[in-house]
Coordinates of C-alpha atoms and ligand atoms in Angstrom, one line a residue:
X27 CA 9.4 -20.0 12.4
X28 CA 10.4 -16.8 10.7
X29 CA 7.4 -14.7 9.9
X30 CA 7.9 -12.6 6.8
X31 CA 6.1 -9.3 6.0
X32 CA 6.5 -7.9 2.5
X33 CA 5.9 -4.1 2.3
X34 CA 5.7 -2.9 -1.3
X35 CA 6.8 0.7 -1.5
X36 CA 8.4 0.3 1.9
X37 CA 11.1 2.8 1.4
X38 CA 9.1 6.0 2.1
X39 CA 5.9 7.4 3.5
X40 CA 3.2 5.1 4.7
X41 CA 5.1 2.0 3.6
X42 CA 8.2 3.1 5.6
X43 CA 6.2 3.6 8.7
X44 CA 4.6 0.2 8.4
X45 CA 7.9 -1.5 7.8
X46 CA 9.4 0.0 10.9
X47 CA 6.4 -1.1 13.0
X48 CA 6.4 -4.6 11.5
X49 CA 10.1 -4.9 12.2
X50 CA 9.6 -3.8 15.8
X51 CA 6.8 -6.4 16.1
X52 CA 9.2 -9.2 15.2
X53 CA 8.5 -9.8 11.5
X54 CA 11.4 -10.1 9.1
X55 CA 10.5 -7.3 6.8
X56 CA 11.1 -7.3 3.0
X57 CA 11.3 -3.6 2.1
X58 CA 10.4 -3.2 -1.5
X59 CA 11.3 -0.1 -3.4
X60 CA 11.7 0.9 -7.1
X61 CA 14.3 3.6 -7.3
X62 CA 15.3 5.2 -4.0
X63 CA 17.8 2.6 -2.7
X64 CA 19.1 5.0 -0.1
X65 CA 15.7 5.4 1.5
X66 CA 15.1 1.6 1.5
X67 CA 18.6 1.1 3.1
X68 CA 17.7 3.7 5.8
X69 CA 14.5 1.7 6.6
X70 CA 16.5 -1.6 6.8
X71 CA 19.2 0.0 9.0
X72 CA 16.5 1.5 11.3
X73 CA 15.0 -1.9 11.8
X74 CA 18.2 -3.9 12.2
X75 CA 19.9 -1.3 14.5
X76 CA 17.0 -2.0 17.0
X77 CA 17.6 -5.8 16.8
X78 CA 15.0 -6.5 14.1
X79 CA 15.4 -8.2 10.7
X80 CA 14.9 -6.6 7.3
X81 CA 16.2 -6.6 3.8
X82 CA 15.6 -4.3 0.8
X83 CA 14.5 -5.7 -2.5
X84 CA 14.3 -3.5 -5.6
X85 CA 11.4 -4.1 -7.9
X86 CA 8.8 -2.3 -10.0
X87 CA 5.3 -3.6 -9.1
X88 CA 4.1 -2.7 -12.5
X89 CA 6.3 -5.6 -13.8
X90 CA 5.2 -9.2 -13.2
X91 CA 8.8 -10.5 -13.4
X92 CA 9.9 -8.0 -10.6
X93 CA 7.0 -9.1 -8.4
X94 CA 7.8 -12.8 -8.9
X95 CA 11.5 -12.0 -7.9
X96 CA 10.3 -10.1 -4.9
X97 CA 8.3 -13.0 -3.6
X98 CA 11.0 -15.4 -4.4
X99 CA 13.4 -13.4 -2.3
X100 CA 11.0 -13.4 0.6
X101 CA 10.5 -17.2 0.2
X102 CA 14.2 -17.7 1.0
X103 CA 13.8 -15.9 4.3
X104 CA 10.8 -17.7 5.9
X105 CA 7.0 -17.9 5.8
X106 CA 5.0 -15.1 4.4
X107 CA 2.4 -13.9 6.9
X108 CA 1.8 -10.3 5.9
X109 CA 1.6 -8.4 2.6
X110 CA 1.2 -4.6 2.8
X111 CA 0.2 -3.9 -0.7
X112 CA 1.1 -0.3 -0.5
X113 CA 3.2 0.9 -3.5
X114 CA 1.3 3.5 -5.3
X115 CA 1.8 6.7 -7.3
X116 CA -0.2 9.7 -8.4
X117 CA 0.5 12.2 -11.2
X118 CA 0.1 16.0 -11.9
X119 CA -3.2 17.6 -11.2
X120 CA -5.2 17.2 -14.5
X121 CA -8.6 16.6 -15.9
X122 CA -9.1 13.3 -17.8
X123 CA -9.4 15.1 -21.1
X124 CA -5.9 16.5 -20.5
X125 CA -4.2 13.1 -19.7
X126 CA -2.0 11.1 -22.0
X127 CA -2.7 7.4 -22.5
X128 CA 0.8 6.6 -21.1
X129 CA 0.0 8.4 -17.9
X130 CA -3.3 6.6 -17.4
X131 CA -1.6 3.2 -18.1
X132 CA 1.2 3.9 -15.7
X133 CA -1.1 4.7 -12.8
X134 CA -3.2 1.7 -13.4
X135 CA -0.2 -0.6 -13.9
X136 CA 1.4 0.4 -10.6
X137 CA -1.6 1.0 -8.4
X138 CA -4.0 -1.7 -9.7
X139 CA -2.2 -4.3 -11.7
X140 CA 0.7 -4.4 -9.3
X141 CA -1.6 -4.8 -6.3
X142 CA -3.6 -7.6 -7.9
X143 CA -0.5 -9.6 -8.9
X144 CA 1.1 -9.1 -5.5
X145 CA -2.2 -10.3 -3.8
X146 CA -2.2 -13.3 -6.1
X147 CA 1.3 -14.3 -5.1
X148 CA 0.5 -13.8 -1.4
X149 CA -2.6 -16.0 -1.6
X150 CA -0.5 -18.7 -3.3
X151 CA 1.7 -18.7 -0.2
X152 CA -0.7 -18.0 2.6
X153 CA -3.9 -20.0 1.7
X154 CA -4.4 -23.3 3.5
X155 CA -5.7 -24.5 0.1
X156 CA -2.1 -24.3 -1.1
X157 CA -0.6 -25.7 2.1
X158 CA 0.0 -22.3 3.7
X159 CA -0.6 -21.2 7.2
X160 CA -2.8 -18.2 6.6
X161 CA -2.0 -14.5 6.7
X162 CA -3.1 -11.0 6.3
X163 CA -3.1 -8.8 3.2
X164 CA -3.6 -5.1 3.6
X165 CA -4.4 -3.2 0.4
X166 CA -3.8 0.6 0.2
X167 CA -6.8 2.2 -1.3
X168 CA -7.5 6.0 -0.9
X169 CA -10.3 8.4 -0.1
X170 CA -10.1 9.1 -3.8
X171 CA -11.9 5.7 -4.4
X172 CA -14.8 7.4 -2.7
X173 CA -14.7 11.0 -3.9
X174 CA -13.2 10.2 -7.3
X175 CA -10.6 13.0 -7.3
X176 CA -12.3 15.2 -9.9
X177 CA -10.0 17.7 -11.5
X178 CA -7.0 16.2 -9.7
X179 CA -6.7 12.7 -11.1
X180 CA -9.8 10.5 -11.8
X181 CA -7.6 7.8 -13.2
X182 CA -6.0 7.6 -9.7
X183 CA -9.4 7.5 -8.1
X184 CA -10.4 4.7 -10.5
X185 CA -7.2 2.8 -9.8
X186 CA -8.1 2.8 -6.1
X187 CA -11.7 2.0 -6.7
X188 CA -10.5 -1.2 -8.2
X189 CA -8.5 -1.9 -5.0
X190 CA -11.7 -1.6 -3.0
X191 CA -13.4 -4.2 -5.2
X192 CA -10.4 -6.5 -5.1
X193 CA -10.5 -6.3 -1.3
X194 CA -14.2 -7.3 -1.1
X195 CA -14.0 -10.0 -3.7
X196 CA -10.7 -11.6 -2.6
X197 CA -11.6 -11.2 1.0
X198 CA -14.6 -13.4 0.4
X199 CA -12.8 -15.8 -1.9
X200 CA -10.2 -16.8 0.6
X201 CA -12.1 -16.2 3.9
X202 CA -12.3 -19.9 4.7
X203 CA -8.6 -20.4 3.8
X204 CA -7.0 -18.5 6.7
X205 CA -6.3 -15.4 4.6
X206 CA -7.8 -12.0 5.6
X207 CA -7.9 -9.3 3.0
X208 CA -8.6 -5.7 4.0
X209 CA -8.0 -2.2 2.7
X210 CA -7.3 1.2 4.2
X211 CA -8.6 4.4 2.7
X212 CA -6.2 7.1 3.8
X213 CA -7.3 10.7 3.4
X214 CA -4.6 13.5 3.3
X215 CA -1.5 12.0 4.8
X216 CA 1.7 14.0 5.1
X217 CA 4.0 12.2 2.7
X218 CA 6.0 13.0 -0.5
X219 CA 3.3 11.6 -2.8
X220 CA 1.6 15.0 -2.9
X221 CA 4.6 16.6 -4.5
X222 CA 3.7 14.6 -7.7
X223 CA 0.4 16.6 -8.0
X224 CA 2.4 19.8 -8.8
X225 CA 0.3 21.7 -6.3
X226 CA 2.6 23.5 -3.9
X227 CA 1.8 22.9 -0.3
X228 CA -1.2 20.7 -1.2
X229 CA -1.3 19.0 2.3
X230 CA -1.7 22.4 4.1
X231 CA -4.1 23.7 1.5
X232 CA -6.4 20.7 2.1
X233 CA -6.7 21.2 5.9
X234 CA -9.9 23.1 5.9
X235 CA -11.7 20.3 3.9
X236 CA -10.8 17.8 6.6
X237 CA -13.3 17.6 9.5
X238 CA -10.4 17.1 12.0
X239 CA -8.7 20.2 10.4
X240 CA -5.4 18.5 10.1
X241 CA -3.6 16.0 7.8
X242 CA -2.8 12.5 9.0
X243 CA 0.6 11.0 9.6
X244 CA 2.1 8.0 8.0
X245 CA 2.4 6.5 11.6
X246 CA -1.4 6.9 12.0
X247 CA -2.0 4.8 8.9
X248 CA 0.7 2.3 9.9
X249 CA -1.1 1.8 13.3
X250 CA -4.2 0.7 11.4
X251 CA -2.1 -1.6 9.2
X252 CA -0.7 -3.2 12.3
X253 CA -4.2 -3.8 13.7
X254 CA -5.2 -5.4 10.4
X255 CA -2.1 -7.7 10.6
X256 CA -2.8 -8.7 14.2
X257 CA -5.1 -11.2 15.8
X258 CA -7.0 -8.3 17.3
X259 CA -8.7 -8.0 13.9
X260 CA -9.2 -11.8 13.6
X261 CA -12.9 -11.5 12.5
X262 CA -12.3 -8.7 10.0
X263 CA -12.0 -9.4 6.3
X264 CA -13.2 -7.8 3.1
X265 CA -13.4 -4.5 5.0
X266 CA -12.4 -1.1 3.7
X267 CA -11.5 1.3 6.6
X268 CA -11.1 5.1 6.1
X269 CA -8.2 6.7 7.9
X270 CA -9.1 10.2 6.9
X271 CA -9.8 12.4 9.9
X272 CA -13.5 12.2 9.1
X273 CA -13.2 13.2 5.4
X274 CA -15.0 10.1 4.1
Ligands
NAP580 P1 5.2 8.0 -1.1 O1 5.6 8.7 0.1 O2 5.3 8.7 -2.4 O3 5.9 6.6 -1.2 C1 5.7 5.8 -2.3 C2 6.4 4.5 -2.1 O4 6.0 3.6 -3.2 C3 7.9 4.6 -2.2 O5 8.5 3.7 -1.3 C4 8.3 4.3 -3.6 O6 9.6 3.7 -3.8 C5 7.2 3.2 -3.9 N1 6.9 3.0 -5.3 C6 6.5 3.9 -6.2 N2 6.3 3.3 -7.4 C7 6.7 2.0 -7.3 C8 6.7 0.9 -8.1 N3 6.4 1.0 -9.4 N4 7.1 -0.3 -7.6 C9 7.4 -0.4 -6.3 N5 7.4 0.6 -5.5 C10 7.0 1.8 -5.9 O7 3.6 7.6 -1.0 P2 2.7 7.4 0.2 O8 1.9 8.6 0.4 O9 3.3 6.7 1.3 O10 1.6 6.4 -0.4 C11 1.6 5.0 -0.1 C12 0.3 4.4 -0.6 O11 -0.8 5.1 0.1 C13 0.0 4.7 -2.1 O12 -0.7 3.5 -2.6 C14 -0.9 5.8 -2.1 O13 -1.8 5.9 -3.3 C15 -1.7 5.6 -0.9 N6 -2.4 6.8 -0.3 C16 -1.6 7.9 0.1 C17 -2.3 9.0 0.6 C18 -1.5 10.2 1.1 O14 -2.2 11.2 1.4 N7 -0.2 10.1 1.3 C19 -3.7 9.0 0.6 C20 -4.4 8.0 0.1 C21 -3.7 6.8 -0.3 P3 10.9 4.6 -4.1 O15 11.3 5.2 -2.7 O16 11.9 3.7 -4.6 O17 10.4 5.7 -5.0

């Protein structure tokens, strides 16, 4: 049986690190991306050059049609066992009263709507209720769901708060159907997402606010993803786990 792992936003950052580890663990990895085809191709090549299997699939998770096409592409390859519901964006540092409606809608469409629709499609394939063989969904929340990101982007914090509630509710809804649903709450992780905030050197500037006095790496988050996808976390569902150096 070919076990499939879909990683949304698998071309860069945390998703990239997760895709590489899932590929090394024997999954056929569907590396979703939205614009950076070169980055997605690099991830696929890194996996296949080590004997693994992977394919890149372009798709914007804020669009239902793209999500359906992504899952349809995965269906052709094997049995879906893992969804890393990771694609996410943030915007420039702003207060809510400075934000446009378009910005707020974009953040919610990608981070929240996209994650919910991807989770729905995964449950349709994994749940024993639908004839599936079970699986693991790992949602990407954020420490912002806890501290709210005041002055930085409360719409982003809200978009991730919804991911926490999705994780608790869906985890319970499908707990007896072989599907485990968990979330990670990364803190400050050294990826390109911070460039969107417009704050130069944001990762370094945040070090003092982190109890461990350092940022995390994408690999450290990916290690937690791997645990949540493995049988070592077989009794864990509906859980939200900080990976934040003690910051929350
Ligand atoms: P990143 O380095 O900026 O990578 C973002 C990834 O998401 C890229 O692969 C990008 O694809 C993809 N993407 C963006 N918009 C998309 C869309 N509409 N549809 C499909 N894919 C899309 O970000 P990251 O830091 O790894 O963040 C990954 C997740 O962790 C996000 O949900 C983020 O909110 C969360 N998180 C990150 C941190 C942190 O400190 N880094 C902390 C807490 C939570 P392209 O390459 O095609 O652009």
